[in-house]
Structure formats: structure tokens, C-alpha cells
């Protein structure tokens, strides 16, 4: 072992052998590590998700819904000066609640109002100048502060006459339930650090024309936010439907197939290469469905292939209008006697959006789904970009994309499915390869997508290819 110090190293006949040995060991180890990393799949689950679901409290959600309903009315044009009644009191309470959550996590949330003015006459539902005031809390991402995943609920409420801003309008399910879910998700998730920013937001002016969402989406676009998705929660607490069905085991995820303003190139792509049902909001809906299947045993997502209910609206839409992915999460069975109704009894039927009709355990389950989706997306590596596809008149399909620069990256996964299938059916983990040929998978018969997979098992939302691999490439 003792190499004599006065023997020059290059004269030691043994040394080249030692060096060679060390070098070959080094190459062997790095080669095997590489092969290992490429062949070993990332963890299938992230066990933190179970802790997150466990921590969501139906009791706290109940308490918050009661508080919100207790402001009498939260109509957009209701009193803003009282401390006990009207939308002013409600938004101040929400802001204070977010600040309390923030002080429990070392001020990890940036809590603020976000405002926009609607001028008298701009809408039939806003007869006088009205400030639309959202309340939001930003939990800043550690690696990608300008990438956002957003959970929204609504602050405002209404009764039969959309202009009635004085009478009682508890809006317990529509939408104190969604608002309470947002607050509870903030409580639980603020205990964790994320790569991307998470926003918890109460939007206002929903019932008067989706104003709060419009203002926020426009500002987000002007400020060049990269929004990975908006999970808009609107009515997440009703299990006893107008159709007579009582169901606390399913919920709905509404998503539009594609952004509403396709370019000519988008239209050509969709027509000749496929993509009619593969826009970013639809991929987000598939993500919510996938996470629900993976981490909950007593809940199923029903993907609804449309923007929203038939002819009706919600606050994800203004984000979609600006080109951001966004979905609506809500109960499966609505009860119209308890939506937008004056509180009354008529022919023995009770009308009104009152607290008695809200199921807090169900609202907690849906909040749990939101929370694991926010966490999963905010923990996932950045999604692959410039995803290209090729393989016409060939026995195989080829996908190629730009490498993702993210220290959490473990590799990539290719997904494909039958053209008629709503959800991804097949997948292959391909390690760090960014140019992959799927042998004997004929491109004509499937639709394809790619994700980036993190060392923690979380995956980016599926990216659908929108470019052809150039022939000479
Ligand atoms: Zn409503």
C-alpha cells in the first residue's frame, strides 16, 4: 500500500494498472448507474399525498361555510362597510383567515386583494360602478416562482333576482363550499414546500358575469404568468340531487376540449394529425381523474367532456378565454331548489341555498382531491417542451422533445390511448431518453402524449405533441 514518496509516480510500473483499474471501476459504476436510472421506474406513489388527504378537516370546512353563510349576503353589490354583513365583511374575514394561515407557516403566503372596477352599465347585472375584489394567497415556488397552479372558489352569492343585494343570500353550497375548500387546502399545503407557486384564491363577481376571474386572468396574462392549471371549485358540497340520487362517491370535472380561439395551424393539426379532445384543459381534467384513482379509494372523478354545465358558467372560463388550462370541479348531483333561490317554502318544497343541505364530509373529500392535485403538479418537474411526433406509413411511432432542465427530473413517460378512450390507457417509462420509438405501435390507431417524471414520483401534466418530427431529423 505504501507507495514510496521518493519514487516518481510515472516510474512506478504498477501505477498505470492501478489507474486503469480505478478508471474501469469508475466507468462501470457510472454506466450501471445510468442503465439503472433508465430502466428503474420512478416511485409509483408519493406517500405524502396520503398525509395531505388525512389532514383535510371536514370540521374546519363546516366552520368556514357557517362563517361565510353567516354574513347574511355576499352579493357583489352588497354592503362593504359593515363588519358583520355583506361582501366587504366576507372578504375581510377571508383575508384575515389567509393571514392567520400564513403566520402559522413563517409567512409563507403572500396575501393580498386583487381588484378590478366594473363601470355602471357595462353589464345589466352591475347597474352602478362596483369594485370586484378577489382575495388571494400566493405560496411562492422554490424553483419556478413564475409557474402557477391555482385553486379557486367564489366569495359572492345570489338569490332569485340577480340584482337583489339586500335580502339573505347564504350561498352555503354556491359557493361558500368552494371558498371553504380553498382555505382548507391552504391550511394543509402551506406546511410543505413546492417547486412551483400555488395560489389559493377567492374570486368575486362570479354571479354578475365572471368578473373576478376575468380581471385575474387578464392580469396574469399581462404579467406573463405561466399558469399550469386552474382548479375552479364551484359547489362541492351537495350529495342529494334534484334527480333523487344521493351520491357521495363521485364528482364531476368539466373541461373544454381545446382553447376557444384556435389558430389556423391548430385547426389543420387537429384535422389531420389529431387533437380534437386533447387541449391543455382536457389534459388537466385527465390529471385530476388519474390522481383521484391513484390516491383515493372511495371517490371517482367523472370527466365531463364540455366546458361547463349546459349553457351555464363558472370561473374557470375566463382563464380558458385567455388561453390558460382550467377545469371546474363540482358535485355530481345538483339540487336546483337550493341554488340562486330566495329562501322560502312553496307547495311544501323548501327553497334556498342553506347550510342544512351541505355535506361537509363530501366537501372535504373534494378538497382533498384538489389538494393532492395542487401538490402533485407543484412537485412535478417542468413538463417537456417542443414535443414532436412522427411515424406515418411506418410500423412504429416516434416521439421527440427538448430535454427538461430540472434537478428533480428522473425521466420521461410516454402515454398513449385508443382514439375513442377518454383516459390514457398505456404508458412506458423511457428514462432520460428524449427521442423514443415505440416499436409496432401504429400511429394511426392511437393518440400520444409525454410527461416528465420526478424523483418523488410526481409527473407533469401530459403534453400532447403539436409538431411533426422533420423528415431529415
Ligand atoms: Zn352560482
Coordinates of C-alpha atoms and ligand atoms in Angstrom, one line a residue:
X1 CA 0.0 0.0 0.0
X2 CA 2.9 2.3 0.7
X3 CA 4.0 3.9 -2.5
X4 CA 7.3 5.4 -1.8
X5 CA 7.2 9.1 -1.9
X6 CA 10.6 9.5 -3.4
X7 CA 9.7 7.2 -6.3
X8 CA 8.2 9.4 -9.0
X9 CA 4.7 8.1 -9.8
X10 CA 5.2 7.8 -13.5
X11 CA 8.1 5.4 -12.9
X12 CA 6.1 3.1 -10.8
X13 CA 5.3 0.2 -13.2
X14 CA 2.2 -0.7 -11.1
X15 CA 0.6 2.7 -11.4
X16 CA -0.9 2.6 -14.9
X17 CA -2.6 -0.7 -13.9
X18 CA -4.0 0.9 -10.7
X19 CA -5.2 3.9 -12.7
X20 CA -6.7 1.6 -15.3
X21 CA -8.4 -0.4 -12.6
X22 CA -9.8 2.7 -10.9
X23 CA -10.9 4.2 -14.2
X24 CA -12.6 1.0 -15.3
X25 CA -14.4 0.7 -11.9
X26 CA -15.5 4.3 -12.3
X27 CA -16.8 3.7 -15.9
X28 CA -18.5 0.5 -14.8
X29 CA -20.2 2.2 -11.9
X30 CA -21.4 5.2 -13.9
X31 CA -22.5 3.0 -16.8
X32 CA -24.5 0.7 -14.5
X33 CA -25.9 3.7 -12.6
X34 CA -27.0 5.2 -15.9
X35 CA -28.6 1.9 -17.1
X36 CA -30.2 1.6 -13.7
X37 CA -31.6 5.1 -13.7
X38 CA -33.0 4.5 -17.2
X39 CA -34.5 1.1 -16.5
X40 CA -35.8 1.5 -13.0
X41 CA -39.2 3.1 -12.9
X42 CA -39.7 6.1 -10.5
X43 CA -41.7 5.6 -7.4
X44 CA -45.4 4.9 -8.3
X45 CA -46.8 6.8 -5.3
X46 CA -45.7 9.8 -3.3
X47 CA -46.8 8.8 0.2
X48 CA -47.1 12.5 1.3
X49 CA -50.3 12.6 -0.7
X50 CA -52.0 10.3 1.9
X51 CA -50.9 12.7 4.7
X52 CA -52.4 15.6 2.8
X53 CA -55.7 13.9 2.3
X54 CA -55.7 12.9 6.0
X55 CA -55.1 16.4 7.2
X56 CA -58.1 17.9 5.3
X57 CA -60.7 18.6 8.0
X58 CA -64.5 18.4 7.4
X59 CA -65.0 20.2 10.7
X60 CA -62.9 23.2 9.7
X61 CA -64.7 23.3 6.3
X62 CA -68.0 23.3 8.1
X63 CA -66.9 26.1 10.4
X64 CA -65.8 28.2 7.4
X65 CA -69.0 27.6 5.5
X66 CA -71.0 28.6 8.5
X67 CA -69.0 31.8 8.9
X68 CA -69.4 32.7 5.2
X69 CA -73.1 32.0 5.2
X70 CA -73.3 34.0 8.4
X71 CA -72.5 37.2 6.6
X72 CA -76.2 37.2 5.5
X73 CA -75.5 38.1 1.9
X74 CA -72.2 38.1 -0.1
X75 CA -73.8 39.7 -3.1
X76 CA -71.2 41.5 -5.2
X77 CA -73.1 44.8 -4.7
X78 CA -73.9 44.3 -1.1
X79 CA -72.7 46.4 1.8
X80 CA -68.9 46.8 2.1
X81 CA -68.7 48.8 5.3
X82 CA -70.4 46.6 7.9
X83 CA -68.2 44.2 9.9
X84 CA -70.9 41.6 10.1
X85 CA -73.0 41.6 6.9
X86 CA -72.2 41.9 3.2
X87 CA -69.4 41.1 0.9
X88 CA -67.0 43.6 2.5
X89 CA -67.1 41.8 5.8
X90 CA -66.8 38.5 4.0
X91 CA -63.7 39.4 2.0
X92 CA -62.0 41.0 5.1
X93 CA -62.6 37.8 7.0
X94 CA -61.2 35.6 4.2
X95 CA -58.1 37.8 4.0
X96 CA -57.6 37.7 7.8
X97 CA -58.0 33.9 7.7
X98 CA -55.4 33.6 4.9
X99 CA -53.1 35.8 7.0
X100 CA -53.6 33.6 10.0
X101 CA -52.7 30.6 7.9
X102 CA -49.6 32.4 6.7
X103 CA -48.4 33.4 10.1
X104 CA -48.6 29.7 11.0
X105 CA -46.0 28.9 8.2
X106 CA -43.5 31.6 8.8
X107 CA -45.3 34.0 6.5
X108 CA -45.1 31.6 3.6
X109 CA -48.1 33.2 1.9
X110 CA -48.3 36.5 0.0
X111 CA -51.8 37.5 1.0
X112 CA -53.5 40.4 -1.0
X113 CA -56.6 41.8 -2.5
X114 CA -56.8 41.8 -6.3
X115 CA -59.3 44.3 -7.7
X116 CA -61.0 45.5 -10.9
X117 CA -63.7 48.1 -11.5
X118 CA -66.9 47.4 -13.4
X119 CA -68.5 50.6 -14.6
X120 CA -72.2 51.2 -14.4
X121 CA -74.0 49.9 -17.4
X122 CA -71.2 47.6 -18.6
X123 CA -73.5 44.7 -17.6
X124 CA -77.2 44.5 -16.8
X125 CA -76.2 42.8 -13.6
X126 CA -73.9 45.7 -12.4
X127 CA -76.1 48.8 -12.5
X128 CA -73.6 51.0 -10.6
X129 CA -69.8 51.3 -10.5
X130 CA -68.7 48.4 -8.5
X131 CA -65.3 47.2 -7.4
X132 CA -64.8 43.5 -7.8
X133 CA -62.4 42.4 -5.1
X134 CA -60.7 39.0 -5.1
X135 CA -58.7 37.7 -2.2
X136 CA -55.6 35.6 -2.9
X137 CA -52.7 34.0 -1.2
X138 CA -49.6 33.0 -3.2
X139 CA -47.3 30.3 -1.8
X140 CA -44.2 31.1 -3.8
X141 CA -42.5 28.2 -5.6
X142 CA -38.9 27.5 -4.6
X143 CA -37.7 26.6 -8.1
X144 CA -40.2 28.1 -10.5
X145 CA -41.8 31.1 -8.9
X146 CA -43.4 32.2 -12.1
X147 CA -45.2 28.9 -12.7
X148 CA -48.6 28.8 -11.0
X149 CA -51.1 26.1 -10.1
X150 CA -54.3 27.8 -8.9
X151 CA -57.2 26.6 -6.7
X152 CA -60.2 28.9 -6.8
X153 CA -63.6 29.3 -5.1
X154 CA -66.0 32.2 -5.1
X155 CA -66.8 34.8 -2.5
X156 CA -70.1 36.1 -3.8
X157 CA -73.6 34.8 -3.6
X158 CA -77.0 35.5 -5.1
X159 CA -80.7 34.6 -4.8
X160 CA -83.6 34.6 -7.3
X161 CA -83.2 38.1 -8.5
X162 CA -79.6 38.6 -9.5
X163 CA -79.8 42.2 -8.6
X164 CA -81.2 41.7 -5.1
X165 CA -78.2 42.6 -2.9
X166 CA -80.0 43.2 0.4
X167 CA -82.0 40.0 1.2
X168 CA -80.5 37.0 2.8
X169 CA -78.4 35.0 0.4
X170 CA -76.3 32.5 2.4
X171 CA -74.8 30.8 -0.7
X172 CA -73.8 27.9 1.5
X173 CA -73.1 25.5 -1.3
X174 CA -72.8 28.1 -4.1
X175 CA -70.2 28.9 -3.3
X176 CA -69.1 29.0 0.3
X177 CA -68.3 25.3 -0.1
X178 CA -65.7 26.1 -2.8
X179 CA -64.3 29.0 -0.8
X180 CA -64.0 26.9 2.4
X181 CA -62.2 24.2 0.4
X182 CA -59.7 26.8 -0.9
X183 CA -59.0 28.0 2.7
X184 CA -58.6 24.4 4.0
X185 CA -56.3 23.4 1.1
X186 CA -54.2 26.5 2.0
X187 CA -54.0 25.4 5.7
X188 CA -52.8 21.9 4.8
X189 CA -50.5 22.7 1.8
X190 CA -48.8 25.6 3.5
X191 CA -46.9 23.1 5.6
X192 CA -45.0 21.9 2.5
X193 CA -42.5 23.5 0.1
X194 CA -43.2 23.3 -3.6
X195 CA -41.1 23.9 -6.8
X196 CA -44.0 25.8 -8.4
X197 CA -46.1 28.5 -6.9
X198 CA -49.5 27.6 -5.6
X199 CA -52.3 30.2 -5.5
X200 CA -55.4 30.0 -3.3
X201 CA -57.9 32.5 -4.4
X202 CA -61.4 33.6 -3.6
X203 CA -62.9 35.2 -6.7
X204 CA -65.7 37.7 -6.6
X205 CA -68.4 38.9 -9.1
X206 CA -69.0 35.4 -10.4
X207 CA -72.8 35.6 -10.3
X208 CA -72.7 39.0 -12.0
X209 CA -70.7 37.8 -15.1
X210 CA -67.5 36.0 -14.0
X211 CA -65.8 39.4 -13.3
X212 CA -63.3 38.4 -10.7
X213 CA -61.9 35.6 -12.9
X214 CA -61.8 37.9 -15.9
X215 CA -59.7 40.5 -14.1
X216 CA -57.3 38.0 -12.6
X217 CA -56.9 36.1 -15.9
X218 CA -56.2 39.3 -17.8
X219 CA -53.6 40.5 -15.3
X220 CA -52.0 37.1 -15.2
X221 CA -51.6 37.2 -19.0
X222 CA -50.3 40.7 -18.9
X223 CA -47.8 39.8 -16.2
X224 CA -46.8 36.6 -18.2
X225 CA -47.6 34.2 -15.6
X226 CA -47.1 30.6 -16.6
X227 CA -50.3 29.0 -15.4
X228 CA -50.1 25.2 -15.3
X229 CA -53.8 24.9 -14.4
X230 CA -56.8 26.4 -12.6
X231 CA -58.9 24.1 -10.4
X232 CA -62.1 26.0 -10.0
X233 CA -64.3 24.7 -7.3
X234 CA -67.9 25.7 -7.6
X235 CA -70.4 23.8 -5.5
X236 CA -68.6 20.9 -3.9
X237 CA -71.0 20.1 -1.0
X238 CA -74.3 18.7 -2.3
X239 CA -74.8 15.0 -2.4
X240 CA -78.6 14.8 -2.6
X241 CA -79.6 15.7 -6.2
X242 CA -82.7 17.1 -7.8
X243 CA -82.8 13.8 -9.7
X244 CA -83.4 11.9 -6.4
X245 CA -79.9 10.4 -6.4
X246 CA -77.9 10.5 -3.2
X247 CA -74.2 10.1 -4.0
X248 CA -71.1 11.0 -2.1
X249 CA -68.7 8.8 -4.1
X250 CA -68.4 10.7 -7.4
X251 CA -67.7 14.2 -8.5
X252 CA -67.5 16.0 -11.9
X253 CA -64.6 17.6 -13.7
X254 CA -65.7 19.8 -16.6
X255 CA -63.1 20.7 -19.2
X256 CA -63.3 22.1 -22.7
X257 CA -61.7 20.1 -25.5
X258 CA -59.4 22.8 -26.8
X259 CA -58.8 26.5 -26.2
X260 CA -61.6 28.6 -27.7
X261 CA -59.6 30.6 -30.3
X262 CA -57.6 28.1 -32.3
X263 CA -55.1 29.4 -34.9
X264 CA -55.4 28.1 -38.5
X265 CA -52.4 25.9 -37.8
X266 CA -54.2 24.4 -34.7
X267 CA -57.2 23.6 -36.9
X268 CA -55.1 22.0 -39.5
X269 CA -53.2 20.0 -36.9
X270 CA -56.4 18.8 -35.2
X271 CA -58.0 17.8 -38.5
X272 CA -55.0 15.9 -40.0
X273 CA -52.9 14.7 -37.0
X274 CA -55.5 14.6 -34.2
X275 CA -56.1 16.6 -31.1
X276 CA -59.8 17.5 -31.1
X277 CA -60.1 16.3 -27.5
X278 CA -56.5 16.9 -26.3
X279 CA -56.2 20.6 -25.3
X280 CA -54.4 21.6 -22.1
X281 CA -57.6 21.8 -20.0
X282 CA -58.6 18.3 -21.1
X283 CA -55.2 17.0 -20.0
X284 CA -55.7 18.8 -16.7
X285 CA -59.0 17.0 -16.3
X286 CA -57.3 13.7 -17.0
X287 CA -54.7 14.5 -14.4
X288 CA -57.4 15.1 -11.8
X289 CA -59.1 11.8 -12.7
X290 CA -55.7 10.0 -12.6
X291 CA -54.8 11.4 -9.2
X292 CA -58.3 10.5 -7.8
X293 CA -57.9 6.9 -9.0
X294 CA -54.4 6.7 -7.6
X295 CA -54.8 8.1 -4.1
X296 CA -58.5 7.7 -3.2
X297 CA -60.4 4.5 -2.8
X298 CA -63.9 5.9 -2.1
X299 CA -64.1 8.5 -4.8
X300 CA -64.4 8.6 -8.6
X301 CA -64.0 11.5 -10.9
X302 CA -66.5 11.8 -13.7
X303 CA -64.9 13.6 -16.6
X304 CA -67.4 15.7 -18.4
X305 CA -66.4 16.5 -21.9
X306 CA -67.7 20.1 -22.0
X307 CA -66.7 23.5 -20.8
X308 CA -69.4 23.6 -18.1
X309 CA -72.9 22.6 -17.5
X310 CA -75.4 23.0 -20.4
X311 CA -75.4 26.8 -21.1
X312 CA -74.1 27.7 -17.7
X313 CA -70.9 29.3 -16.5
X314 CA -68.1 29.2 -14.0
X315 CA -64.9 31.0 -13.1
X316 CA -62.5 28.6 -14.9
X317 CA -63.9 30.0 -18.2
X318 CA -62.2 33.5 -18.1
X319 CA -58.9 31.7 -17.7
X320 CA -59.7 29.4 -20.6
X321 CA -60.6 32.5 -22.6
X322 CA -57.0 33.8 -22.0
X323 CA -55.5 30.5 -23.1
X324 CA -54.8 29.1 -19.7
X325 CA -55.8 25.5 -18.8
X326 CA -58.6 25.3 -16.2
X327 CA -61.3 22.9 -15.1
X328 CA -64.4 23.1 -13.0
X329 CA -64.6 20.6 -10.1
X330 CA -68.1 20.1 -8.6
X331 CA -70.6 17.7 -7.1
X332 CA -72.2 15.2 -9.5
X333 CA -75.8 15.7 -8.4
X334 CA -77.0 19.3 -8.1
X335 CA -80.2 20.5 -6.4
X336 CA -81.6 23.5 -8.3
X337 CA -84.1 24.2 -5.4
X338 CA -81.0 25.1 -3.4
X339 CA -79.3 27.4 -6.0
X340 CA -79.9 31.0 -6.7
X341 CA -83.2 30.8 -4.8
X342 CA -85.0 33.1 -2.3
X343 CA -85.3 31.3 1.0
X344 CA -88.9 30.2 1.2
X345 CA -91.3 27.2 1.3
X346 CA -93.6 26.7 -1.6
X347 CA -96.0 23.8 -2.1
X348 CA -94.1 22.0 0.7
X349 CA -90.8 22.4 -1.1
X350 CA -88.0 24.2 0.7
X351 CA -86.0 26.6 -1.5
X352 CA -82.7 28.3 -0.7
X353 CA -79.0 27.7 -0.6
X354 CA -78.9 27.0 3.1
X355 CA -76.3 25.3 5.3
X356 CA -78.5 22.3 6.1
X357 CA -78.1 21.0 2.6
X358 CA -74.3 21.0 2.6
X359 CA -72.5 17.7 3.3
X360 CA -69.2 18.7 4.9
X361 CA -67.5 15.3 4.6
X362 CA -68.1 15.3 0.9
X363 CA -66.8 18.8 0.6
X364 CA -63.7 17.6 2.5
X365 CA -63.2 14.7 0.1
X366 CA -63.3 17.0 -2.9
X367 CA -61.0 19.4 -1.2
X368 CA -58.6 16.5 -0.7
X369 CA -58.6 15.8 -4.4
X370 CA -57.8 19.4 -5.1
X371 CA -55.0 19.4 -2.6
X372 CA -53.2 16.4 -3.9
X373 CA -53.6 17.7 -7.5
X374 CA -52.1 21.1 -6.5
X375 CA -49.3 19.3 -4.6
X376 CA -48.7 16.8 -7.4
X377 CA -48.4 19.5 -10.1
X378 CA -46.4 21.8 -7.9
X379 CA -43.9 19.0 -7.0
X380 CA -43.7 17.6 -10.6
X381 CA -40.7 18.5 -12.8
X382 CA -41.3 21.0 -15.6
X383 CA -43.3 19.5 -18.5
X384 CA -41.4 18.6 -21.7
X385 CA -41.5 21.3 -24.4
X386 CA -41.4 21.1 -28.2
X387 CA -42.9 17.6 -28.2
X388 CA -42.8 16.3 -31.8
X389 CA -44.3 13.2 -33.3
X390 CA -43.8 11.2 -36.4
X391 CA -44.4 7.7 -37.9
X392 CA -46.8 8.0 -40.8
X393 CA -46.6 4.8 -43.0
X394 CA -44.2 3.2 -40.6
X395 CA -44.7 0.3 -38.2
X396 CA -43.6 2.4 -35.3
X397 CA -44.4 5.8 -33.7
X398 CA -41.6 8.2 -32.8
X399 CA -41.7 11.0 -30.2
X400 CA -39.0 13.6 -29.6
X401 CA -38.9 16.6 -27.3
X402 CA -36.5 19.1 -25.7
X403 CA -34.7 17.9 -22.5
X404 CA -36.2 19.3 -19.3
X405 CA -33.8 21.2 -17.1
X406 CA -35.0 20.4 -13.6
X407 CA -33.0 19.0 -10.8
X408 CA -36.0 16.9 -9.7
X409 CA -36.2 15.2 -13.1
X410 CA -35.9 11.4 -13.1
X411 CA -37.0 10.7 -16.6
X412 CA -39.9 10.8 -19.0
X413 CA -43.0 8.7 -19.7
X414 CA -44.9 8.2 -22.9
X415 CA -48.6 7.7 -22.8
X416 CA -51.0 6.5 -25.5
X417 CA -54.6 5.5 -25.8
X418 CA -57.2 4.3 -28.2
X419 CA -58.6 7.3 -30.2
X420 CA -62.0 6.7 -28.5
X421 CA -60.7 6.4 -25.0
X422 CA -61.3 9.3 -22.6
X423 CA -58.3 8.4 -20.4
X424 CA -54.7 7.4 -21.2
X425 CA -54.5 3.6 -21.2
X426 CA -50.9 2.7 -22.0
X427 CA -47.6 4.1 -20.8
X428 CA -43.9 3.5 -21.0
X429 CA -41.2 4.9 -18.8
X430 CA -38.3 5.7 -21.0
X431 CA -35.7 7.1 -18.6
X432 CA -33.7 10.1 -19.8
X433 CA -34.3 9.4 -23.5
X434 CA -35.8 12.3 -25.4
X435 CA -36.1 10.6 -28.7
X436 CA -38.2 7.4 -28.4
X437 CA -39.5 5.0 -31.0
X438 CA -42.4 2.8 -29.9
X439 CA -42.0 -0.4 -31.9
X440 CA -45.0 -1.8 -33.6
X441 CA -47.3 0.8 -32.2
X442 CA -49.0 2.2 -35.4
X443 CA -49.5 5.9 -35.1
X444 CA -52.9 5.8 -36.9
X445 CA -54.6 3.9 -34.2
X446 CA -53.7 5.8 -31.0
X447 CA -53.2 9.3 -29.5
X448 CA -49.9 10.1 -27.7
X449 CA -48.5 12.3 -25.0
X450 CA -45.4 12.8 -22.9
X451 CA -44.8 13.7 -19.2
X452 CA -41.7 14.5 -17.2
X453 CA -41.4 12.3 -14.1
X454 CA -39.8 13.5 -10.9
X455 CA -37.7 11.5 -8.4
X456 CA -40.6 11.8 -6.0
X457 CA -42.9 10.0 -8.4
X458 CA -44.9 13.1 -9.4
X459 CA -45.5 13.7 -13.1
X460 CA -46.1 16.8 -15.1
X461 CA -49.5 17.1 -16.8
X462 CA -49.4 15.2 -20.2
X463 CA -48.1 17.3 -23.1
X464 CA -49.8 16.5 -26.4
X465 CA -47.5 16.7 -29.4
X466 CA -48.3 19.6 -31.8
X467 CA -45.4 19.4 -34.2
X468 CA -44.1 16.9 -36.7
X469 CA -40.6 15.5 -36.5
X470 CA -38.8 16.9 -39.6
X471 CA -38.1 14.3 -42.2
X472 CA -34.4 14.7 -42.3
X473 CA -34.1 14.6 -38.5
Ligands
LIG1 ZN1 -74.0 30.4 -8.7

